[in-house]
Amino acid sequence: MSISVQHISKSFKDVSALKDISFEVNEGELFGLIGPDGAGKTTLFRVLTTLLFADEGVATVADYDVVDDYKAIRHSVGYMPGKFSLYQDLTVEENLTFFATIFGTTIEENYDLIKEIYVQIEPFKNRRAGDLSGGMKQKLALSCALIHKPKVLFLDEPTTGVDPVSRKEFWEMLKRLQKKGITILVSTPYMDEAALCDRIALIQDGEILEIDAPESIVNKFPKVLYDVKASNMYQLIKSLKEYEHQYSVYPFGEFVHYTDQRNDFKPAELSNYLKENNLKEITITKTPPTIEDVFMELAK
Amino acid sequence: MKKENVIEATNLTKIFGDFTAVDAITFEVKKGEIFGFLGANGAGKTTAMKMLIGISIPSDGKATVAGFDVSSHPEDIKKNIGYMSQKFALYDDLTVRENITFFGGIYGLKRSQIKIKSEKLINNLGLQEVANDLVGSLPLGWKQKIAFSVALLHDPKIIFLDEPTGGVDPITRRQFWEMIYQTAHEGTTVFVTTHYMDEAEYCDRVSIMVNGKIEALDTPKKLKEQFEVDNMNDVFLKLARG
């Protein structure tokens, strides 16, 4: 087992950030913690990277206890915090050399591992880290987190605020790192990224709502889900919310995702109701649920 | 009936040294429209938005916002627009009520108006119990909803939203968009940036910036037809990857 978390709880004054969290991450697994800001993701990362004591529970990383063996853990893990935490007034190369040195290694020794990422910022190796663009900072931070060849990599919201193209590239990079045998725990508020993980935990308000493979999680969605569309989105949402049989109504891209309270729901009935509400060009079709649908159902 | 333009940009350009951040963009936004302003990080969105809200002077070209020229009348623009971003929205160490009073004052509302507007806002959002709590103690989703309402306090003609829903949970994100629909329905123009491509679908029209230029601008439906894909994410990937 690469990461084992058993009944971890942590409170800050009267706010409980983590409530009895338990899960395990297998060796070589790409495991996602999926949840919004304030869910407790960062607190959990800080507990696992030995930067914060939990109030209750035990956890091990790479078979080391997070309290007793904290020094061993710090040598075995790479951690990329959500907030850019490198030295802004050191250059790209100086930052990398610094992190290599404190872990008793050199850039050359593990260059293989970071090569693919580092070549993209190497042309700017004499630029100060503070002057890099967001995307380049992210690549430097990942290089620094990898330079000592960690067994486990912790990535706290590496793609927050990053555009869809760069996000896609980042995930392709993670997949390749995983193939090199590194266990990866990654957190994200983007539900579409969940599908790219081997297994995920959905987390909200310090509690885990569900843990499983992404495809198994969507299979657990308890309702039949419909895409509803009409010419006037604002009116459509309003009318659907006022419909007496509605169970959930959520805008979802160009459609509204709709579920009904009844088991014998007939789309034609809903269509008639919407027509009575002066909606036009109505379409109602079954659609497979996404992780986001499941999350909203569990958080409801 | 042709609706009036509330934003008109013609060859709007911003150059920093030898770098052209915004390269002669031309577009218009109509009254009551939800206009999505998309682009990769570094494509020039923020720079363009700064010119439109009157805090950065264009190097070339021109733009009018709410009828005022961005170069010659930036102060008039500021009075007629609302602005909210993910990074800066409200003061964490003021209470909800204090934030409303503060921003109402900044926008030049009278005390009597602020009082009425505060009560209305607090009631609409169901904040009676936390009205005297520090904003910093509230969940992000609440903050963003309050910030949005505060940015609308002075009944602006246009509201600019810079990634308003980043990191917000999926249910609150949708409630937020329902507030946007409501606002647009009441005639306020909404100019919004986002990295969530499903949100791009909620917009009436969407522009996509690549390297300082607007490379695509149309309704989500027509953009999907034009690029022969079935969602906005793929439109974005096709354009931005080139």
Coordinates of C-alpha atoms in Angstrom, one line a residue:
Chain A
M1 CA 0.0 0.0 0.0
S2 CA 1.4 3.3 -1.0
I3 CA -0.9 5.6 1.0
S4 CA -3.1 4.4 3.9
V5 CA -5.4 6.8 5.7
Q6 CA -7.4 5.5 8.7
H7 CA -10.0 7.6 10.5
I8 CA -8.2 10.9 10.1
S9 CA -9.9 14.0 11.6
K10 CA -8.7 17.6 11.9
S11 CA -10.3 20.7 13.2
F12 CA -9.3 24.3 13.2
K13 CA -11.0 26.0 16.2
D14 CA -14.7 25.2 15.5
V15 CA -14.3 24.3 11.9
S16 CA -13.8 20.6 11.2
A17 CA -11.8 20.4 8.1
L18 CA -11.5 16.6 7.9
K19 CA -14.1 14.3 9.5
D20 CA -13.1 10.6 9.9
I21 CA -11.4 10.2 6.5
S22 CA -10.3 6.7 5.5
F23 CA -8.9 5.5 2.1
E24 CA -6.0 3.6 0.6
V25 CA -4.0 4.3 -2.5
N26 CA -2.2 1.3 -4.2
E27 CA 1.3 1.4 -5.5
G28 CA 1.6 3.0 -8.9
E29 CA -2.0 4.2 -8.8
L30 CA -3.2 7.6 -10.0
F31 CA -5.7 8.6 -7.4
G32 CA -7.8 11.7 -7.5
L33 CA -9.3 13.8 -4.7
I34 CA -12.2 15.5 -6.4
G35 CA -14.0 18.3 -4.6
P36 CA -14.5 22.1 -4.4
D37 CA -12.5 24.7 -2.5
G38 CA -13.0 24.2 1.2
A39 CA -13.6 20.5 0.9
G40 CA -10.5 19.7 3.0
K41 CA -8.2 18.6 0.2
T42 CA -5.3 20.8 1.2
T43 CA -5.6 19.9 4.9
L44 CA -5.4 16.2 4.0
F45 CA -2.3 16.9 1.8
R46 CA -0.6 18.7 4.6
V47 CA -1.3 15.8 7.0
L48 CA 0.1 13.3 4.5
T49 CA 3.2 15.3 3.7
T50 CA 3.9 15.6 7.5
L51 CA 3.3 19.4 7.6
L52 CA 0.4 19.2 9.9
F53 CA -0.7 16.9 12.8
A54 CA -4.1 15.3 12.5
D55 CA -6.2 15.4 15.7
E56 CA -7.2 11.8 15.3
G57 CA -6.4 8.7 13.2
V58 CA -3.3 7.3 11.6
A59 CA -1.8 7.5 8.2
T60 CA 1.2 6.0 6.4
V61 CA 2.9 7.1 3.2
A62 CA 5.2 4.6 1.4
D63 CA 4.8 2.5 4.6
Y64 CA 6.1 5.2 6.8
D65 CA 4.0 6.7 9.6
V66 CA 3.3 10.4 9.1
V67 CA 4.1 11.2 12.7
D68 CA 6.8 8.8 13.8
D69 CA 8.7 8.6 10.5
Y70 CA 8.2 12.1 9.2
K71 CA 11.8 12.5 8.1
A72 CA 11.7 9.3 6.0
I73 CA 8.5 10.5 4.4
R74 CA 10.0 13.9 3.4
H75 CA 12.7 12.0 1.5
S76 CA 10.2 9.7 -0.2
V77 CA 7.6 12.1 -1.4
G78 CA 7.3 15.0 -3.9
Y79 CA 4.8 17.8 -3.0
M80 CA 3.5 20.5 -5.3
P81 CA 1.4 22.8 -3.2
G82 CA -1.6 24.6 -4.7
K83 CA 0.1 27.9 -4.1
F84 CA 3.4 28.6 -6.0
S85 CA 6.0 28.0 -3.3
L86 CA 9.4 28.1 -5.1
Y87 CA 11.9 30.9 -4.5
Q88 CA 10.8 33.8 -6.7
D89 CA 14.1 35.5 -6.7
L90 CA 16.1 32.4 -7.7
T91 CA 16.4 31.5 -11.3
V92 CA 14.8 28.5 -12.8
E93 CA 18.0 26.6 -12.7
E94 CA 18.9 27.8 -9.2
N95 CA 15.6 26.6 -7.9
L96 CA 16.1 23.2 -9.4
T97 CA 19.7 22.9 -8.2
F98 CA 18.6 24.0 -4.7
F99 CA 16.0 21.3 -4.4
A100 CA 18.3 18.6 -5.9
T101 CA 21.0 19.6 -3.4
I102 CA 18.9 19.5 -0.2
F103 CA 17.7 16.0 -1.2
G104 CA 21.4 15.0 -1.7
T105 CA 21.2 14.5 -5.4
T106 CA 22.0 16.4 -8.6
I107 CA 20.0 17.5 -11.6
E108 CA 22.0 15.1 -13.8
E109 CA 21.2 12.0 -11.7
N110 CA 17.5 12.2 -12.2
Y111 CA 17.4 14.2 -15.3
D112 CA 15.7 11.4 -17.1
L113 CA 12.6 11.8 -14.9
I114 CA 12.1 15.5 -15.4
K115 CA 13.5 15.8 -18.9
E116 CA 10.3 15.9 -20.8
I117 CA 8.9 18.6 -18.5
Y118 CA 12.1 20.5 -18.0
V119 CA 13.1 20.9 -21.7
Q120 CA 10.0 23.1 -22.1
I121 CA 11.4 25.6 -19.5
E122 CA 15.1 25.1 -20.1
P123 CA 15.3 28.0 -22.6
F124 CA 14.4 30.3 -19.7
K125 CA 16.7 28.7 -17.1
N126 CA 18.3 32.0 -16.3
R127 CA 15.0 33.8 -15.7
R128 CA 13.9 34.4 -12.1
A129 CA 11.0 32.1 -11.1
G130 CA 8.9 35.1 -10.1
D131 CA 9.0 36.3 -13.7
L132 CA 7.7 33.1 -15.3
S133 CA 4.2 32.7 -16.7
G134 CA 1.7 30.6 -14.8
G135 CA 2.2 27.6 -17.1
M136 CA 6.0 27.7 -16.8
K137 CA 5.8 28.1 -13.0
Q138 CA 3.7 25.0 -12.9
K139 CA 6.3 23.1 -14.9
L140 CA 9.1 24.3 -12.7
A141 CA 7.3 23.3 -9.6
L142 CA 6.6 19.9 -10.9
S143 CA 10.3 19.5 -11.9
C144 CA 11.4 20.5 -8.4
A145 CA 8.9 18.1 -6.8
L146 CA 10.3 15.2 -9.0
I147 CA 14.1 15.9 -8.8
H148 CA 14.8 13.5 -6.0
K149 CA 12.8 10.7 -7.7
P150 CA 10.0 10.4 -5.1
K151 CA 8.0 7.2 -4.6
V152 CA 4.8 9.2 -4.1
L153 CA 3.9 12.5 -5.7
F154 CA 1.3 14.8 -4.1
L155 CA -0.2 17.4 -6.4
D156 CA -2.6 19.9 -4.8
E157 CA -4.8 21.4 -7.5
P158 CA -2.1 21.6 -10.1
T159 CA -4.6 22.7 -12.8
T160 CA -6.7 25.2 -11.0
G161 CA -7.1 28.3 -13.1
V162 CA -5.4 26.6 -16.0
D163 CA -7.0 26.7 -19.5
P164 CA -8.4 23.5 -21.0
V165 CA -5.5 23.0 -23.5
S166 CA -2.8 23.2 -20.8
R167 CA -4.9 21.1 -18.5
K168 CA -5.0 18.3 -21.1
E169 CA -1.2 18.5 -21.6
F170 CA -0.7 18.4 -17.8
W171 CA -2.7 15.2 -17.5
E172 CA -0.9 13.5 -20.3
M173 CA 2.3 14.3 -18.5
L174 CA 0.9 12.7 -15.3
K175 CA 0.0 9.6 -17.1
R176 CA 3.6 9.2 -18.4
L177 CA 4.9 9.8 -14.8
Q178 CA 2.6 7.1 -13.6
K179 CA 4.1 4.7 -16.1
K180 CA 7.5 5.3 -14.5
G181 CA 6.1 3.7 -11.3
I182 CA 5.3 6.8 -9.3
T183 CA 2.2 6.8 -7.2
I184 CA 0.3 10.0 -7.6
L185 CA -2.3 11.6 -5.4
V186 CA -3.8 14.6 -7.2
S187 CA -6.6 16.9 -6.2
T188 CA -8.8 19.0 -8.5
P189 CA -12.0 20.9 -8.5
Y190 CA -12.6 20.0 -12.1
M191 CA -14.9 17.1 -12.3
D192 CA -14.0 16.3 -15.9
E193 CA -10.5 15.4 -14.8
A194 CA -11.9 12.7 -12.5
A195 CA -12.3 10.4 -15.5
L196 CA -8.6 10.4 -16.1
C197 CA -7.8 8.9 -12.6
D198 CA -7.6 5.1 -11.8
R199 CA -9.7 5.7 -8.7
I200 CA -11.2 8.8 -7.2
A201 CA -12.6 10.0 -3.9
L202 CA -15.4 12.6 -4.0
I203 CA -14.9 14.9 -1.1
Q204 CA -17.0 17.8 0.3
D205 CA -17.1 19.6 3.6
G206 CA -14.4 17.3 5.0
E207 CA -16.2 14.1 4.2
I208 CA -15.7 11.5 1.6
L209 CA -18.9 11.0 -0.3
E210 CA -17.7 8.1 -2.5
I211 CA -14.6 6.2 -3.4
D212 CA -14.3 4.0 -6.6
A213 CA -13.1 3.9 -10.2
P214 CA -14.7 6.7 -12.1
E215 CA -16.8 4.4 -14.4
S216 CA -18.1 2.5 -11.3
I217 CA -19.1 5.8 -9.7
V218 CA -21.2 7.0 -12.6
N219 CA -22.9 3.5 -12.7
K220 CA -24.1 4.1 -9.2
F221 CA -26.2 7.1 -10.2
P222 CA -29.6 6.2 -8.9
K223 CA -31.9 7.9 -11.4
V224 CA -32.5 8.0 -15.1
L225 CA -31.0 11.2 -16.4
Y226 CA -32.4 13.3 -19.3
D227 CA -31.0 16.1 -21.4
V228 CA -33.7 18.7 -21.8
K229 CA -33.3 21.5 -24.3
A230 CA -35.5 24.4 -25.5
S231 CA -35.1 27.7 -27.2
N232 CA -35.1 29.9 -24.1
M233 CA -32.7 28.5 -21.4
Y234 CA -33.7 30.9 -18.7
Q235 CA -37.4 30.1 -19.1
L236 CA -36.6 26.4 -19.4
I237 CA -34.8 26.3 -16.1
K238 CA -37.5 28.3 -14.4
S239 CA -40.3 26.1 -15.8
L240 CA -38.5 22.8 -14.9
K241 CA -37.9 24.0 -11.3
E242 CA -41.6 24.8 -11.0
Y243 CA -42.6 21.3 -12.3
E244 CA -44.2 19.4 -9.5
H245 CA -42.6 16.1 -10.3
Q246 CA -39.0 17.3 -10.7
Y247 CA -36.3 15.7 -8.6
S248 CA -33.3 17.6 -9.8
V249 CA -32.7 20.4 -12.4
Y250 CA -29.2 21.4 -13.2
P251 CA -28.0 23.5 -16.2
F252 CA -25.4 21.4 -18.0
G253 CA -23.7 23.0 -21.0
E254 CA -26.3 23.5 -23.7
F255 CA -28.8 21.2 -21.9
V256 CA -30.5 21.0 -18.6
H257 CA -30.0 17.7 -16.8
Y258 CA -33.3 16.6 -15.4
T259 CA -34.4 13.7 -13.2
D260 CA -38.0 13.0 -12.2
Q261 CA -39.4 11.8 -8.9
R262 CA -41.5 9.1 -10.6
N263 CA -40.3 5.7 -11.8
D264 CA -42.8 5.7 -14.6
F265 CA -41.8 9.1 -15.9
K266 CA -43.0 9.8 -19.5
P267 CA -41.0 12.4 -21.4
A268 CA -44.0 13.3 -23.5
E269 CA -45.8 14.5 -20.4
L270 CA -42.9 16.8 -19.5
S271 CA -42.8 18.0 -23.1
N272 CA -46.5 19.0 -23.0
Y273 CA -46.0 20.8 -19.7
L274 CA -43.1 22.8 -21.2
K275 CA -45.2 23.6 -24.3
E276 CA -47.9 25.0 -22.0
N277 CA -45.2 27.2 -20.6
N278 CA -44.6 28.7 -24.0
L279 CA -41.3 26.9 -24.6
K280 CA -40.3 26.0 -28.1
E281 CA -38.0 23.6 -29.9
I282 CA -38.2 21.2 -26.9
T283 CA -36.1 18.0 -27.0
I284 CA -35.9 15.4 -24.1
T285 CA -33.4 12.6 -24.5
K286 CA -31.8 10.1 -22.1
T287 CA -28.2 10.8 -21.3
P288 CA -25.5 8.9 -19.3
P289 CA -24.6 10.6 -16.0
T290 CA -21.2 12.2 -15.5
I291 CA -19.1 12.4 -12.3
E292 CA -20.4 15.9 -11.8
D293 CA -24.0 14.5 -11.8
V294 CA -23.1 12.0 -9.2
F295 CA -21.3 14.6 -7.1
M296 CA -24.3 16.8 -7.1
E297 CA -26.6 13.9 -6.2
L298 CA -24.4 12.9 -3.3
A299 CA -24.0 16.5 -2.1
K300 CA -27.7 17.2 -2.3
Chain B
M1 CA -35.7 45.0 -33.4
K2 CA -32.0 45.7 -33.3
K3 CA -30.6 45.8 -29.9
E4 CA -28.1 48.5 -29.0
N5 CA -24.5 47.8 -28.6
V6 CA -23.1 48.4 -25.1
I7 CA -19.6 47.4 -25.9
E8 CA -17.9 48.3 -29.2
A9 CA -14.2 47.6 -29.8
T10 CA -12.5 48.5 -33.0
N11 CA -8.9 47.3 -33.6
L12 CA -8.3 47.5 -29.9
T13 CA -4.6 46.9 -29.2
K14 CA -2.2 46.8 -26.3
I15 CA 1.5 46.6 -26.7
F16 CA 4.0 46.1 -23.8
G17 CA 7.5 46.9 -25.1
D18 CA 8.0 44.6 -28.1
F19 CA 5.1 42.3 -27.0
T20 CA 1.6 42.7 -28.5
A21 CA -0.7 41.4 -25.8
V22 CA -3.9 42.4 -27.6
D23 CA -3.7 42.5 -31.3
A24 CA -6.3 44.7 -33.0
I25 CA -9.5 43.0 -31.7
T26 CA -12.8 44.1 -33.1
F27 CA -16.2 43.0 -31.7
E28 CA -19.4 44.3 -30.2
V29 CA -21.6 43.2 -27.3
K30 CA -25.4 43.8 -27.2
K31 CA -27.6 44.9 -24.4
G32 CA -28.7 42.0 -22.2
E33 CA -26.3 39.6 -23.8
I34 CA -24.3 37.0 -22.0
F35 CA -21.0 37.3 -23.7
G36 CA -18.3 34.6 -23.0
F37 CA -14.7 35.8 -23.4
L38 CA -12.5 32.7 -23.6
G39 CA -8.9 32.0 -24.3
A40 CA -5.9 30.1 -23.1
N41 CA -3.8 31.5 -20.2
G42 CA -1.7 34.3 -21.7
A43 CA -3.9 34.8 -24.7
G44 CA -4.6 38.4 -23.7
K45 CA -8.0 38.1 -22.1
T46 CA -7.1 39.9 -18.9
T47 CA -5.3 42.7 -20.7
A48 CA -8.3 43.2 -23.0
M49 CA -10.7 43.2 -20.1
K50 CA -8.5 45.8 -18.3
M51 CA -8.9 48.2 -21.3
L52 CA -12.6 47.7 -21.4
I53 CA -13.1 48.5 -17.7
G54 CA -11.0 51.6 -18.0
I55 CA -7.9 50.7 -16.0
S56 CA -5.5 50.3 -18.9
I57 CA -5.2 52.7 -21.8
P58 CA -5.1 51.1 -25.3
S59 CA -2.0 51.5 -27.4
D60 CA -4.1 51.7 -30.5
G61 CA -7.6 51.3 -31.8
K62 CA -10.7 52.3 -29.8
A63 CA -13.4 51.0 -27.7
T64 CA -16.6 52.4 -26.1
V65 CA -18.2 50.8 -23.1
A66 CA -21.7 51.9 -22.0
G67 CA -21.4 54.7 -24.5
F68 CA -18.1 56.1 -23.1
D69 CA -14.7 56.0 -24.8
V70 CA -12.2 53.9 -22.8
S71 CA -9.3 56.2 -23.5
S72 CA -10.9 59.6 -22.8
H73 CA -13.6 58.7 -20.3
P74 CA -12.4 55.8 -18.1
E75 CA -14.0 57.3 -15.0
D76 CA -17.5 57.4 -16.6
I77 CA -17.0 53.8 -17.5
K78 CA -16.2 52.8 -13.9
K79 CA -19.5 54.3 -12.8
N80 CA -21.5 52.4 -15.3
I81 CA -20.0 48.9 -14.9
G82 CA -19.8 46.3 -12.2
Y83 CA -16.7 44.1 -11.8
M84 CA -16.0 40.9 -10.0
S85 CA -13.1 38.6 -10.1
Q86 CA -12.1 35.4 -8.4
K87 CA -9.0 37.0 -7.0
F88 CA -10.6 40.1 -5.6
A89 CA -14.2 40.4 -4.7
L90 CA -14.9 41.3 -1.1
Y91 CA -12.9 42.3 2.1
D92 CA -12.6 39.1 4.2
D93 CA -12.2 41.2 7.4
L94 CA -15.3 43.2 7.0
T95 CA -18.8 41.7 7.7
V96 CA -21.3 41.1 4.9
R97 CA -23.1 44.2 5.8
E98 CA -19.9 46.3 6.1
N99 CA -18.8 45.1 2.6
I100 CA -22.2 46.1 1.1
T101 CA -22.0 49.5 2.8
F102 CA -18.4 50.1 1.7
F103 CA -19.0 49.2 -1.9
G104 CA -22.2 51.1 -2.0
G105 CA -20.3 54.1 -0.8
I106 CA -17.5 53.6 -3.4
Y107 CA -20.2 53.5 -6.1
G108 CA -21.6 56.8 -4.8
L109 CA -25.0 55.5 -3.5
K110 CA -26.7 57.6 -0.8
R111 CA -26.9 56.2 2.7
S112 CA -30.7 55.7 2.4
Q113 CA -30.2 53.8 -0.9
I114 CA -27.5 51.6 0.7
K115 CA -29.8 50.8 3.5
I116 CA -32.6 49.7 1.2
K117 CA -30.2 47.8 -1.1
S118 CA -28.5 46.0 1.8
E119 CA -31.7 44.6 3.2
K120 CA -32.9 43.5 -0.3
L121 CA -29.6 41.8 -1.1
I122 CA -29.5 40.1 2.3
N123 CA -33.0 38.9 1.9
N124 CA -32.6 37.7 -1.7
L125 CA -29.6 35.6 -0.8
G126 CA -31.0 34.4 2.5
L127 CA -28.1 35.8 4.5
Q128 CA -30.1 37.1 7.5
E129 CA -28.2 34.9 9.9
V130 CA -24.7 35.7 8.7
A131 CA -25.1 39.4 7.8
N132 CA -22.9 40.4 10.7
D133 CA -20.3 37.7 10.2
L134 CA -17.0 38.3 8.7
V135 CA -16.9 37.5 5.0
G136 CA -13.7 35.5 5.5
S137 CA -15.6 33.0 7.6
L138 CA -18.1 32.1 4.8
P139 CA -17.8 29.3 2.2
L140 CA -16.3 30.4 -1.1
G141 CA -19.6 29.7 -3.0
W142 CA -21.4 32.2 -0.7
K143 CA -18.7 34.8 -1.1
Q144 CA -18.9 34.6 -4.8
K145 CA -22.7 35.0 -4.8
I146 CA -22.5 38.0 -2.4
A147 CA -19.7 39.5 -4.5
F148 CA -21.8 39.2 -7.6
S149 CA -24.7 40.9 -6.0
V150 CA -22.5 43.6 -4.6
A151 CA -21.1 44.3 -8.1
L152 CA -24.7 44.9 -9.1
L153 CA -25.5 47.3 -6.3
H154 CA -25.3 50.5 -8.4
D155 CA -27.4 49.0 -11.3
P156 CA -24.6 49.0 -13.8
K157 CA -25.3 48.6 -17.5
I158 CA -22.7 45.9 -17.8
I159 CA -21.1 43.5 -15.3
F160 CA -17.6 42.1 -16.0
L161 CA -17.0 38.7 -14.4
D162 CA -13.4 37.4 -14.4
E163 CA -13.5 33.6 -13.7
P164 CA -16.3 34.0 -11.2
T165 CA -16.8 30.3 -10.5
G166 CA -13.2 28.9 -10.2
G167 CA -13.1 26.3 -7.5
V168 CA -16.7 26.6 -6.6
D169 CA -18.7 23.4 -6.0
P170 CA -20.9 22.2 -8.9
I171 CA -24.2 23.0 -7.3
T172 CA -23.2 26.5 -6.3
R173 CA -21.6 27.0 -9.7
R174 CA -25.0 26.3 -11.2
Q175 CA -26.9 28.6 -8.8
F176 CA -24.4 31.3 -9.8
W177 CA -25.2 30.8 -13.4
E178 CA -28.9 31.1 -12.6
M179 CA -28.1 34.5 -11.1
I180 CA -26.3 35.4 -14.3
Y181 CA -29.4 34.4 -16.4
Q182 CA -31.6 36.4 -14.1
T183 CA -29.4 39.4 -14.5
A184 CA -29.2 39.2 -18.2
H185 CA -33.0 38.6 -18.4
E186 CA -33.4 42.0 -16.5
G187 CA -31.4 43.7 -19.2
T188 CA -27.9 43.9 -17.7
T189 CA -25.2 42.8 -20.1
V190 CA -22.9 40.1 -18.7
F191 CA -19.3 39.8 -19.9
V192 CA -17.7 36.7 -18.5
T193 CA -14.5 34.7 -18.7
T194 CA -14.3 31.1 -17.6
H195 CA -12.2 28.0 -17.9
Y196 CA -15.2 25.7 -17.6
M197 CA -16.2 24.9 -21.1
D198 CA -19.7 23.8 -20.1
E199 CA -20.2 27.4 -18.9
A200 CA -19.2 28.6 -22.4
E201 CA -22.3 26.8 -23.6
Y202 CA -24.5 29.0 -21.3
C203 CA -23.4 32.1 -23.1
D204 CA -25.4 33.7 -25.9
R205 CA -22.2 34.3 -27.9
V206 CA -18.6 33.3 -27.2
S207 CA -15.3 34.8 -28.4
I208 CA -12.1 32.8 -28.3
M209 CA -8.7 34.6 -28.1
V210 CA -5.5 33.0 -29.3
N211 CA -2.2 34.9 -29.1
G212 CA -3.8 38.3 -28.7
K213 CA -6.4 37.9 -31.6
I214 CA -10.0 36.9 -31.6
E215 CA -9.9 33.8 -33.6
A216 CA -13.6 32.8 -33.3
L217 CA -16.8 34.6 -32.3
D218 CA -20.3 33.3 -32.6
T219 CA -23.0 31.5 -30.8
P220 CA -21.9 28.2 -29.2
K221 CA -24.1 26.3 -31.6
K222 CA -22.6 27.9 -34.7
L223 CA -19.0 27.5 -33.4
K224 CA -19.7 23.8 -32.9
E225 CA -21.0 23.5 -36.5
Q226 CA -18.1 25.6 -37.8
F227 CA -15.5 23.3 -36.2
E228 CA -17.5 20.1 -36.7
V229 CA -17.4 19.0 -33.1
D230 CA -20.1 18.4 -30.5
N231 CA -18.9 20.4 -27.6
M232 CA -17.2 23.7 -26.8
N233 CA -14.3 21.9 -25.2
D234 CA -13.3 20.5 -28.6
V235 CA -13.8 23.9 -30.3
F236 CA -11.4 25.3 -27.8
L237 CA -8.9 22.5 -28.2
K238 CA -9.0 22.8 -32.0
L239 CA -8.5 26.5 -32.0
A240 CA -5.9 26.9 -29.2
R241 CA -3.8 23.9 -30.3
G242 CA -3.9 25.2 -33.9

